[in-house]
PDB file of C-alpha atoms and ligand atoms in Angstrom:
ATOM      1  CA  MET A1429      -0.321 -23.707  -7.520  1.00 81.00           C
ATOM      2  CA  SER A1430       3.319 -24.189  -7.193  1.00 92.00           C
ATOM      3  CA  LEU A1431       6.136 -21.704  -7.953  1.00 96.00           C
ATOM      4  CA  ALA A1432       8.870 -24.225  -7.291  1.00 94.00           C
ATOM      5  CA  GLY A1433      11.886 -23.400  -9.109  1.00 95.00           C
ATOM      6  CA  LYS A1434      10.992 -20.132 -10.105  1.00 97.00           C
ATOM      7  CA  VAL A1435      12.618 -16.647  -9.075  1.00 98.00           C
ATOM      8  CA  ALA A1436      10.811 -13.675  -8.526  1.00 98.00           C
ATOM      9  CA  LEU A1437      11.827  -9.977  -7.847  1.00 99.00           C
ATOM     10  CA  VAL A1438       9.621  -7.812  -5.843  1.00 99.00           C
ATOM     11  CA  THR A1439      10.430  -4.098  -5.956  1.00 99.00           C
ATOM     12  CA  GLY A1440      10.248  -2.440  -2.780  1.00 98.00           C
ATOM     13  CA  SER A1441       9.283  -5.051  -0.607  1.00 98.00           C
ATOM     14  CA  SER A1442      10.954  -3.875   2.867  1.00 98.00           C
ATOM     15  CA  GLN A1443       7.325  -3.347   4.062  1.00 97.00           C
ATOM     16  CA  GLY A1444       3.497  -3.337   3.200  1.00 97.00           C
ATOM     17  CA  ILE A1445       2.103  -5.068  -0.131  1.00 98.00           C
ATOM     18  CA  GLY A1446       5.522  -5.671  -1.244  1.00 98.00           C
ATOM     19  CA  GLN A1447       6.275  -7.566   1.810  1.00 98.00           C
ATOM     20  CA  GLY A1448       3.171  -9.540   1.664  1.00 98.00           C
ATOM     21  CA  ILE A1449       3.866 -10.602  -1.650  1.00 98.00           C
ATOM     22  CA  VAL A1450       7.459 -11.713  -0.999  1.00 98.00           C
ATOM     23  CA  LEU A1451       6.196 -13.968   1.605  1.00 98.00           C
ATOM     24  CA  ARG A1452       3.163 -15.235  -0.415  1.00 97.00           C
ATOM     25  CA  LEU A1453       5.125 -16.067  -3.604  1.00 97.00           C
ATOM     26  CA  ALA A1454       8.012 -17.614  -0.916  1.00 97.00           C
ATOM     27  CA  GLN A1455       4.967 -19.675   0.748  1.00 95.00           C
ATOM     28  CA  ALA A1456       4.424 -20.855  -3.034  1.00 95.00           C
ATOM     29  CA  GLY A1457       7.849 -21.998  -3.055  1.00 95.00           C
ATOM     30  CA  ALA A1458       9.267 -19.210  -5.068  1.00 97.00           C
ATOM     31  CA  ASP A1459      13.195 -17.801  -4.578  1.00 97.00           C
ATOM     32  CA  VAL A1460      12.600 -14.082  -3.778  1.00 98.00           C
ATOM     33  CA  VAL A1461      14.692 -10.788  -4.206  1.00 98.00           C
ATOM     34  CA  ILE A1462      13.385  -8.400  -1.349  1.00 98.00           C
ATOM     35  CA  ASN A1463      14.572  -4.853  -2.778  1.00 99.00           C
ATOM     36  CA  TYR A1464      14.104  -2.042  -0.630  1.00 98.00           C
ATOM     37  CA  ARG A1465      15.521   1.549  -0.847  1.00 98.00           C
ATOM     38  CA  SER A1466      16.045   2.996   3.040  1.00 97.00           C
ATOM     39  CA  HIS A1467      15.052   0.592   5.132  1.00 96.00           C
ATOM     40  CA  PRO A1468      17.347  -2.211   5.712  1.00 98.00           C
ATOM     41  CA  GLU A1469      15.747  -3.360   8.658  1.00 98.00           C
ATOM     42  CA  GLY A1470      12.421  -4.207   7.123  1.00 98.00           C
ATOM     43  CA  ALA A1471      14.267  -5.658   4.193  1.00 98.00           C
ATOM     44  CA  GLU A1472      16.064  -8.040   6.796  1.00 98.00           C
ATOM     45  CA  GLU A1473      12.596  -8.372   8.478  1.00 98.00           C
ATOM     46  CA  THR A1474      11.099  -9.947   5.162  1.00 98.00           C
ATOM     47  CA  LEU A1475      14.200 -12.159   4.657  1.00 98.00           C
ATOM     48  CA  GLU A1476      13.707 -13.692   8.251  1.00 97.00           C
ATOM     49  CA  LYS A1477      10.297 -14.638   7.728  1.00 97.00           C
ATOM     50  CA  VAL A1478      11.233 -16.087   4.167  1.00 97.00           C
ATOM     51  CA  LYS A1479      13.542 -18.424   5.896  1.00 95.00           C
ATOM     52  CA  ALA A1480      11.079 -19.003   8.303  1.00 94.00           C
ATOM     53  CA  ILE A1481       8.923 -20.193   5.424  1.00 92.00           C
ATOM     54  CA  GLY A1482      11.847 -23.300   4.979  1.00 75.00           C
ATOM     55  CA  GLY A1483      10.794 -26.085   6.113  1.00 62.00           C
ATOM     56  CA  GLN A1484       6.950 -25.243   6.417  1.00 63.00           C
ATOM     57  CA  CYS A1485       4.587 -27.291   4.029  1.00 61.00           C
ATOM     58  CA  TYR A1486       2.251 -25.340   1.779  1.00 59.00           C
ATOM     59  CA  LEU A1487      -0.226 -26.628  -0.711  1.00 58.00           C
ATOM     60  CA  ALA A1488       0.666 -30.004  -0.663  1.00 55.00           C
ATOM     61  CA  LYS A1489       4.501 -29.357  -1.255  1.00 61.00           C
ATOM     62  CA  CYS A1490       6.977 -28.130   1.122  1.00 62.00           C
ATOM     63  CA  ALA A1491       9.028 -24.804   0.381  1.00 63.00           C
ATOM     64  CA  HIS A1492      12.421 -24.414   0.816  1.00 83.00           C
ATOM     65  CA  PRO A1493      12.620 -20.492  -0.386  1.00 91.00           C
ATOM     66  CA  GLN A1494      15.762 -18.734  -0.619  1.00 96.00           C
ATOM     67  CA  GLY A1495      15.388 -14.858  -0.159  1.00 98.00           C
ATOM     68  CA  HIS A1496      18.205 -11.981  -0.922  1.00 98.00           C
ATOM     69  CA  THR A1497      18.077  -8.787  -0.059  1.00 98.00           C
ATOM     70  CA  ILE A1498      19.263  -5.792  -2.480  1.00 98.00           C
ATOM     71  CA  GLN A1499      19.536  -2.007  -1.840  1.00 98.00           C
ATOM     72  CA  ALA A1500      17.925   0.233  -4.858  1.00 99.00           C
ATOM     73  CA  ASP A1501      16.289   3.458  -5.363  1.00 98.00           C
ATOM     74  CA  LEU A1502      13.595   2.542  -8.145  1.00 98.00           C
ATOM     75  CA  GLY A1503      13.807   6.294  -9.060  1.00 98.00           C
ATOM     76  CA  SER A1504      17.156   5.956 -10.499  1.00 98.00           C
ATOM     77  CA  VAL A1505      17.528   3.873 -13.937  1.00 98.00           C
ATOM     78  CA  ASP A1506      20.880   2.971 -13.100  1.00 98.00           C
ATOM     79  CA  GLN A1507      20.197   1.608 -10.017  1.00 99.00           C
ATOM     80  CA  VAL A1508      17.033  -0.215 -11.498  1.00 99.00           C
ATOM     81  CA  ARG A1509      19.479  -1.953 -14.023  1.00 98.00           C
ATOM     82  CA  ALA A1510      21.970  -2.810 -11.387  1.00 98.00           C
ATOM     83  CA  LEU A1511      18.959  -4.256  -9.287  1.00 99.00           C
ATOM     84  CA  ILE A1512      18.198  -6.688 -12.395  1.00 99.00           C
ATOM     85  CA  ALA A1513      21.581  -7.691 -12.946  1.00 98.00           C
ATOM     86  CA  GLU A1514      22.383  -8.245  -9.214  1.00 98.00           C
ATOM     87  CA  SER A1515      19.380 -10.338  -9.122  1.00 98.00           C
ATOM     88  CA  ILE A1516      20.373 -12.428 -11.763  1.00 98.00           C
ATOM     89  CA  HIS A1517      23.632 -12.772 -11.177  1.00 98.00           C
ATOM     90  CA  HIS A1518      22.461 -14.423  -7.356  1.00 98.00           C
ATOM     91  CA  PHE A1519      19.922 -16.526  -8.470  1.00 98.00           C
ATOM     92  CA  GLY A1520      20.888 -17.270 -12.023  1.00 98.00           C
ATOM     93  CA  LYS A1521      18.189 -15.980 -13.284  1.00 98.00           C
ATOM     94  CA  LEU A1522      14.706 -14.394 -13.198  1.00 98.00           C
ATOM     95  CA  ASP A1523      11.168 -15.549 -13.932  1.00 98.00           C
ATOM     96  CA  ILE A1524       8.792 -13.135 -12.470  1.00 99.00           C
ATOM     97  CA  LEU A1525       9.140  -9.335 -11.985  1.00 99.00           C
ATOM     98  CA  VAL A1526       6.542  -7.452  -9.243  1.00 99.00           C
ATOM     99  CA  ASN A1527       6.660  -3.929  -9.961  1.00 99.00           C
ATOM    100  CA  ASN A1528       5.204  -2.793  -6.477  1.00 98.00           C
ATOM    101  CA  ALA A1529       7.703   0.187  -5.453  1.00 98.00           C
ATOM    102  CA  GLY A1530       5.696   3.368  -5.334  1.00 98.00           C
ATOM    103  CA  ILE A1531       5.304   6.614  -3.210  1.00 97.00           C
ATOM    104  CA  GLU A1532       2.748   9.318  -3.458  1.00 97.00           C
ATOM    105  CA  LYS A1533       2.762  13.099  -2.337  1.00 97.00           C
ATOM    106  CA  HIS A1534      -0.481  15.153  -1.006  1.00 96.00           C
ATOM    107  CA  ALA A1535      -0.302  18.851  -2.483  1.00 98.00           C
ATOM    108  CA  PRO A1536      -3.291  20.747  -4.293  1.00 98.00           C
ATOM    109  CA  PHE A1537      -2.425  20.562  -7.918  1.00 98.00           C
ATOM    110  CA  TRP A1538      -1.234  24.186  -7.681  1.00 98.00           C
ATOM    111  CA  GLY A1539       1.272  23.685  -5.016  1.00 98.00           C
ATOM    112  CA  VAL A1540       2.872  20.502  -6.677  1.00 98.00           C
ATOM    113  CA  THR A1541       6.500  21.119  -6.784  1.00 98.00           C
ATOM    114  CA  GLU A1542       8.512  19.797  -9.983  1.00 98.00           C
ATOM    115  CA  ALA A1543      10.800  18.193  -7.305  1.00 98.00           C
ATOM    116  CA  ASP A1544       7.848  15.993  -5.919  1.00 98.00           C
ATOM    117  CA  TYR A1545       6.465  15.598  -9.475  1.00 98.00           C
ATOM    118  CA  ASP A1546       9.606  13.793 -10.507  1.00 98.00           C
ATOM    119  CA  ALA A1547      10.167  11.661  -7.525  1.00 98.00           C
ATOM    120  CA  VAL A1548       6.550  10.416  -7.734  1.00 98.00           C
ATOM    121  CA  LEU A1549       6.928   9.416 -11.744  1.00 99.00           C
ATOM    122  CA  ASN A1550      10.219   8.442 -11.577  1.00 98.00           C
ATOM    123  CA  VAL A1551       9.617   5.795  -9.008  1.00 98.00           C
ATOM    124  CA  ASN A1552       6.349   5.244  -9.830  1.00 98.00           C
ATOM    125  CA  LEU A1553       6.466   5.131 -13.646  1.00 99.00           C
ATOM    126  CA  LYS A1554       9.599   5.204 -15.167  1.00 99.00           C
ATOM    127  CA  GLY A1555      11.525   2.487 -12.679  1.00 98.00           C
ATOM    128  CA  VAL A1556       8.789   0.207 -13.870  1.00 99.00           C
ATOM    129  CA  PHE A1557       9.319   1.073 -17.432  1.00 99.00           C
ATOM    130  CA  PHE A1558      13.234   0.310 -17.240  1.00 99.00           C
ATOM    131  CA  ALA A1559      13.058  -2.603 -14.507  1.00 99.00           C
ATOM    132  CA  THR A1560      10.520  -4.260 -17.197  1.00 99.00           C
ATOM    133  CA  GLN A1561      12.817  -3.430 -20.229  1.00 99.00           C
ATOM    134  CA  ALA A1562      16.016  -4.804 -18.319  1.00 99.00           C
ATOM    135  CA  PHE A1563      13.642  -7.670 -17.200  1.00 99.00           C
ATOM    136  CA  VAL A1564      12.573  -8.432 -21.073  1.00 99.00           C
ATOM    137  CA  GLN A1565      15.951  -8.197 -22.400  1.00 98.00           C
ATOM    138  CA  HIS A1566      16.839 -11.077 -19.970  1.00 98.00           C
ATOM    139  CA  LEU A1567      14.506 -13.137 -21.181  1.00 98.00           C
ATOM    140  CA  LEU A1568      15.084 -12.618 -24.811  1.00 98.00           C
ATOM    141  CA  GLU A1569      18.528 -13.484 -24.218  1.00 98.00           C
ATOM    142  CA  THR A1570      17.981 -16.586 -22.055  1.00 98.00           C
ATOM    143  CA  GLN A1571      14.877 -17.242 -24.591  1.00 98.00           C
ATOM    144  CA  ARG A1572      12.548 -17.873 -21.695  1.00 98.00           C
ATOM    145  CA  PRO A1573       8.720 -16.719 -21.087  1.00 98.00           C
ATOM    146  CA  GLY A1574       7.954 -14.644 -17.769  1.00 98.00           C
ATOM    147  CA  LYS A1575       5.485 -12.790 -15.753  1.00 98.00           C
ATOM    148  CA  VAL A1576       5.281  -9.111 -15.397  1.00 99.00           C
ATOM    149  CA  ILE A1577       2.876  -7.971 -12.492  1.00 99.00           C
ATOM    150  CA  ASN A1578       2.482  -4.278 -11.824  1.00 99.00           C
ATOM    151  CA  ILE A1579       0.893  -3.009  -8.676  1.00 99.00           C
ATOM    152  CA  SER A1580      -1.129  -0.292  -9.721  1.00 98.00           C
ATOM    153  CA  SER A1581      -4.129   1.423  -7.865  1.00 98.00           C
ATOM    154  CA  VAL A1582      -7.774   1.695  -8.076  1.00 98.00           C
ATOM    155  CA  HIS A1583      -6.294   5.454  -8.839  1.00 98.00           C
ATOM    156  CA  GLU A1584      -5.468   3.929 -12.237  1.00 98.00           C
ATOM    157  CA  ASP A1585      -8.929   5.029 -13.012  1.00 98.00           C
ATOM    158  CA  LEU A1586     -10.175   6.799 -10.277  1.00 97.00           C
ATOM    159  CA  PRO A1587      -9.475  10.413  -9.579  1.00 97.00           C
ATOM    160  CA  PHE A1588      -7.821  10.961  -6.328  1.00 97.00           C
ATOM    161  CA  PRO A1589      -7.723  14.704  -5.997  1.00 98.00           C
ATOM    162  CA  ASN A1590      -4.623  16.320  -4.217  1.00 98.00           C
ATOM    163  CA  PHE A1591      -2.520  13.313  -5.840  1.00 98.00           C
ATOM    164  CA  THR A1592      -2.440  14.367  -9.246  1.00 98.00           C
ATOM    165  CA  ALA A1593       0.765  12.907  -9.818  1.00 98.00           C
ATOM    166  CA  TYR A1594       0.259   9.977  -8.200  1.00 98.00           C
ATOM    167  CA  CYS A1595      -2.707   9.443 -10.757  1.00 98.00           C
ATOM    168  CA  VAL A1596      -0.884  10.589 -13.576  1.00 98.00           C
ATOM    169  CA  SER A1597       1.727   7.514 -12.767  1.00 99.00           C
ATOM    170  CA  LYS A1598      -0.748   5.245 -12.074  1.00 98.00           C
ATOM    171  CA  GLY A1599      -2.972   5.834 -15.625  1.00 98.00           C
ATOM    172  CA  GLY A1600       0.446   5.556 -17.463  1.00 98.00           C
ATOM    173  CA  MET A1601       0.915   2.073 -15.630  1.00 99.00           C
ATOM    174  CA  LYS A1602      -2.351   1.182 -17.319  1.00 98.00           C
ATOM    175  CA  MET A1603      -1.286   2.207 -20.963  1.00 98.00           C
ATOM    176  CA  LEU A1604       2.310   0.589 -20.133  1.00 98.00           C
ATOM    177  CA  THR A1605       0.719  -3.163 -19.385  1.00 98.00           C
ATOM    178  CA  ARG A1606      -1.884  -2.767 -22.060  1.00 98.00           C
ATOM    179  CA  ASN A1607       0.917  -1.661 -24.975  1.00 98.00           C
ATOM    180  CA  LEU A1608       3.580  -4.521 -23.457  1.00 99.00           C
ATOM    181  CA  ALA A1609       0.578  -7.002 -23.328  1.00 99.00           C
ATOM    182  CA  VAL A1610       0.549  -6.611 -27.034  1.00 98.00           C
ATOM    183  CA  GLU A1611       4.048  -6.115 -27.888  1.00 98.00           C
ATOM    184  CA  LEU A1612       5.449  -9.116 -25.678  1.00 98.00           C
ATOM    185  CA  GLY A1613       2.542 -11.924 -25.968  1.00 98.00           C
ATOM    186  CA  PRO A1614       4.241 -12.865 -29.049  1.00 98.00           C
ATOM    187  CA  LEU A1615       7.248 -13.819 -26.612  1.00 98.00           C
ATOM    188  CA  GLY A1616       5.183 -15.900 -24.363  1.00 98.00           C
ATOM    189  CA  ILE A1617       5.708 -12.735 -21.527  1.00 99.00           C
ATOM    190  CA  THR A1618       2.394 -11.643 -20.036  1.00 99.00           C
ATOM    191  CA  VAL A1619       1.778  -8.339 -18.117  1.00 99.00           C
ATOM    192  CA  ASN A1620      -0.856  -7.461 -15.919  1.00 99.00           C
ATOM    193  CA  ASN A1621      -1.921  -5.050 -13.392  1.00 99.00           C
ATOM    194  CA  VAL A1622      -2.995  -5.837  -9.723  1.00 99.00           C
ATOM    195  CA  ALA A1623      -4.850  -2.545  -8.413  1.00 98.00           C
ATOM    196  CA  PRO A1624      -5.467  -2.096  -4.520  1.00 98.00           C
ATOM    197  CA  GLY A1625      -7.967   0.106  -2.817  1.00 97.00           C
ATOM    198  CA  ALA A1626      -7.126   1.329   0.490  1.00 96.00           C
ATOM    199  CA  ILE A1627      -4.992  -1.297   2.256  1.00 97.00           C
ATOM    200  CA  ALA A1628      -3.302  -0.961   5.683  1.00 96.00           C
ATOM    201  CA  THR A1629       0.082  -0.333   5.038  1.00 94.00           C
ATOM    202  CA  PRO A1630       2.695   2.534   5.749  1.00 89.00           C
ATOM    203  CA  ILE A1631       1.900   4.475   2.343  1.00 87.00           C
ATOM    204  CA  ASN A1632      -1.502   5.442   4.211  1.00 88.00           C
ATOM    205  CA  SER A1633      -0.077   5.982   7.871  1.00 89.00           C
ATOM    206  CA  GLN A1634      -1.378   9.463   7.893  1.00 90.00           C
ATOM    207  CA  LEU A1635      -5.261   8.428   6.861  1.00 90.00           C
ATOM    208  CA  LEU A1636      -4.820   5.341   9.471  1.00 91.00           C
ATOM    209  CA  ASN A1637      -3.855   7.695  12.096  1.00 93.00           C
ATOM    210  CA  ASN A1638      -7.017  10.255  11.426  1.00 95.00           C
ATOM    211  CA  PRO A1639     -10.101   8.590  12.765  1.00 95.00           C
ATOM    212  CA  ASP A1640     -12.458  11.062  10.664  1.00 95.00           C
ATOM    213  CA  LYS A1641     -10.946  10.398   7.149  1.00 93.00           C
ATOM    214  CA  LEU A1642     -10.399   6.798   7.756  1.00 95.00           C
ATOM    215  CA  GLY A1643     -14.252   6.442   9.192  1.00 95.00           C
ATOM    216  CA  ALA A1644     -15.292   8.647   6.051  1.00 93.00           C
ATOM    217  CA  LEU A1645     -13.076   6.267   3.786  1.00 93.00           C
ATOM    218  CA  LEU A1646     -14.553   2.982   5.347  1.00 96.00           C
ATOM    219  CA  THR A1647     -18.178   4.172   4.414  1.00 95.00           C
ATOM    220  CA  ASN A1648     -16.882   4.151   0.529  1.00 94.00           C
ATOM    221  CA  ILE A1649     -15.884   0.390   0.986  1.00 97.00           C
ATOM    222  CA  PRO A1650     -18.839  -1.781   0.460  1.00 97.00           C
ATOM    223  CA  LEU A1651     -17.187  -4.471   2.256  1.00 98.00           C
ATOM    224  CA  GLY A1652     -16.476  -2.566   5.380  1.00 96.00           C
ATOM    225  CA  ARG A1653     -12.981  -2.955   5.727  1.00 97.00           C
ATOM    226  CA  LEU A1654      -9.453  -1.997   4.457  1.00 97.00           C
ATOM    227  CA  GLY A1655      -7.680  -4.151   2.919  1.00 98.00           C
ATOM    228  CA  GLN A1656      -4.646  -6.275   3.888  1.00 98.00           C
ATOM    229  CA  PRO A1657      -1.371  -6.935   2.171  1.00 98.00           C
ATOM    230  CA  GLN A1658      -2.374 -10.665   2.024  1.00 98.00           C
ATOM    231  CA  ASP A1659      -5.460  -9.777   0.011  1.00 98.00           C
ATOM    232  CA  VAL A1660      -3.144  -8.117  -2.537  1.00 98.00           C
ATOM    233  CA  ALA A1661      -0.532 -11.007  -2.539  1.00 98.00           C
ATOM    234  CA  ALA A1662      -2.710 -13.922  -3.206  1.00 98.00           C
ATOM    235  CA  LEU A1663      -3.596 -12.868  -6.648  1.00 98.00           C
ATOM    236  CA  VAL A1664      -0.368 -11.454  -7.260  1.00 98.00           C
ATOM    237  CA  ALA A1665       0.682 -15.249  -6.646  1.00 98.00           C
ATOM    238  CA  PHE A1666      -1.719 -16.578  -8.988  1.00 98.00           C
ATOM    239  CA  LEU A1667      -1.044 -14.112 -11.997  1.00 98.00           C
ATOM    240  CA  ALA A1668       2.657 -15.526 -11.197  1.00 98.00           C
ATOM    241  CA  SER A1669       1.939 -19.155 -11.736  1.00 98.00           C
ATOM    242  CA  SER A1670       1.534 -20.871 -14.939  1.00 98.00           C
ATOM    243  CA  GLU A1671      -2.484 -21.023 -14.010  1.00 98.00           C
ATOM    244  CA  ALA A1672      -2.783 -17.691 -15.326  1.00 98.00           C
ATOM    245  CA  ASP A1673      -0.679 -18.345 -18.431  1.00 98.00           C
ATOM    246  CA  TYR A1674      -3.606 -17.406 -20.905  1.00 98.00           C
ATOM    247  CA  ILE A1675      -4.293 -14.056 -18.746  1.00 98.00           C
ATOM    248  CA  THR A1676      -2.366 -10.674 -20.105  1.00 99.00           C
ATOM    249  CA  GLY A1677      -3.129  -6.946 -20.585  1.00 98.00           C
ATOM    250  CA  SER A1678      -5.894  -6.683 -17.515  1.00 98.00           C
ATOM    251  CA  THR A1679      -6.188  -4.822 -14.556  1.00 98.00           C
ATOM    252  CA  PHE A1680      -7.854  -6.486 -11.658  1.00 98.00           C
ATOM    253  CA  PHE A1681      -9.151  -4.500  -8.459  1.00 98.00           C
ATOM    254  CA  VAL A1682      -8.559  -5.957  -5.011  1.00 98.00           C
ATOM    255  CA  ASP A1683     -10.487  -2.989  -3.200  1.00 98.00           C
ATOM    256  CA  GLY A1684     -13.437  -4.223  -1.553  1.00 98.00           C
ATOM    257  CA  GLY A1685     -15.591  -2.760  -4.037  1.00 98.00           C
ATOM    258  CA  LEU A1686     -14.208   0.745  -3.584  1.00 97.00           C
ATOM    259  CA  LEU A1687     -14.062   1.795  -7.349  1.00 97.00           C
ATOM    260  CA  TRP A1688     -17.464   1.056  -8.205  1.00 95.00           C
ATOM    261  CA  ASN A1689     -19.133   2.276  -5.063  1.00 94.00           C
ATOM    262  CA  TYR A1690     -21.315   5.646  -5.674  1.00 84.00           C
ATOM    263  CA  GLN A1691     -24.609   6.466  -3.322  1.00 84.00           C
ATOM    264  CA  GLU A1692     -27.282   8.957  -3.575  1.00 84.00           C
ATOM    265  CA  GLN A1693     -27.026  10.498   0.122  1.00 69.00           C
TER     266      GLN A1693
HETATM  267  C1  BGC B 226      -3.375   5.247  -1.945  1.00 67.77           C
HETATM  268  C2  BGC B 226      -3.902   5.210  -0.879  1.00 67.77           C
HETATM  269  C3  BGC B 226      -5.353   5.631  -0.720  1.00 67.77           C
HETATM  270  C4  BGC B 226      -5.682   4.293  -1.567  1.00 67.77           C
HETATM  271  C5  BGC B 226      -7.529   4.569  -1.913  1.00 67.77           C
HETATM  272  C6  BGC B 226      -4.149   3.825  -3.067  1.00 67.77           C
HETATM  273  O1  BGC B 226      -3.499   3.636  -4.019  1.00 67.77           O
HETATM  274  O2  BGC B 226      -1.720   4.598  -2.064  1.00 67.77           O
HETATM  275  O3  BGC B 226      -3.346   6.603  -0.200  1.00 67.77           O
HETATM  276  O4  BGC B 226      -5.815   5.588   0.397  1.00 67.77           O
HETATM  277  O5  BGC B 226      -5.533   4.203  -3.153  1.00 67.77           O
HETATM  278  O6  BGC B 226      -7.940   5.578  -2.376  1.00 67.77           O
END
């Protein structure tokens, strides 16, 4: 599987799953735009790792991927549009959009503030909507096919008390994907969701630092461990490749079996 000659934008890729996806796509030969909001040092670290891939040989081909970092807050539609425009300006085109940036806020439903609700929905859903729109406009103008991969969550289906706004955003992402698969299919644009469970990344650092909570979570994961960014990135690379050309409108869970695990005690 090769992504040589392809250009990918991965939102929120200065750390965690996004960083893992950038590196995996670059290993397959893609040029990558690394987007960050508030961690330029993380974006630089990701870029250095991309550069280190250059000259290494993977999958029977030697990859010499290029990387480029762009600051943008996915919660601002103006910044989202500028991000897509600058990505296209820098590399001349975009082929793959990975909507990865996401945030979550912990609060009981009755205590959720309007500001926190807006922050979560703006980044996780509105930003994805308008990033995808700008990407699709570019593909239409250049008359080319493309791939959209949304990083959703098991919580597009599974309730998560105290994270209602987050669940609402991921449920919305699920319907966005279904709708766009139908509407954009005739244009040769595929849209799929990759839905991680509990992955060891900064988004759940509180959980990772709480042995009781972590222990309880691990008993709910049949494969008995947290996921790693590479577990998610491998599937994203496949969905971004031409081997996945006939796949659209689907959600793929990467959760160690978490979603369907229910056991009577
Ligand atoms: C959330 C994590 C959570 C995991 C499993 C993810 O979508 O971001 O905070 O631990 O789902 O519940």
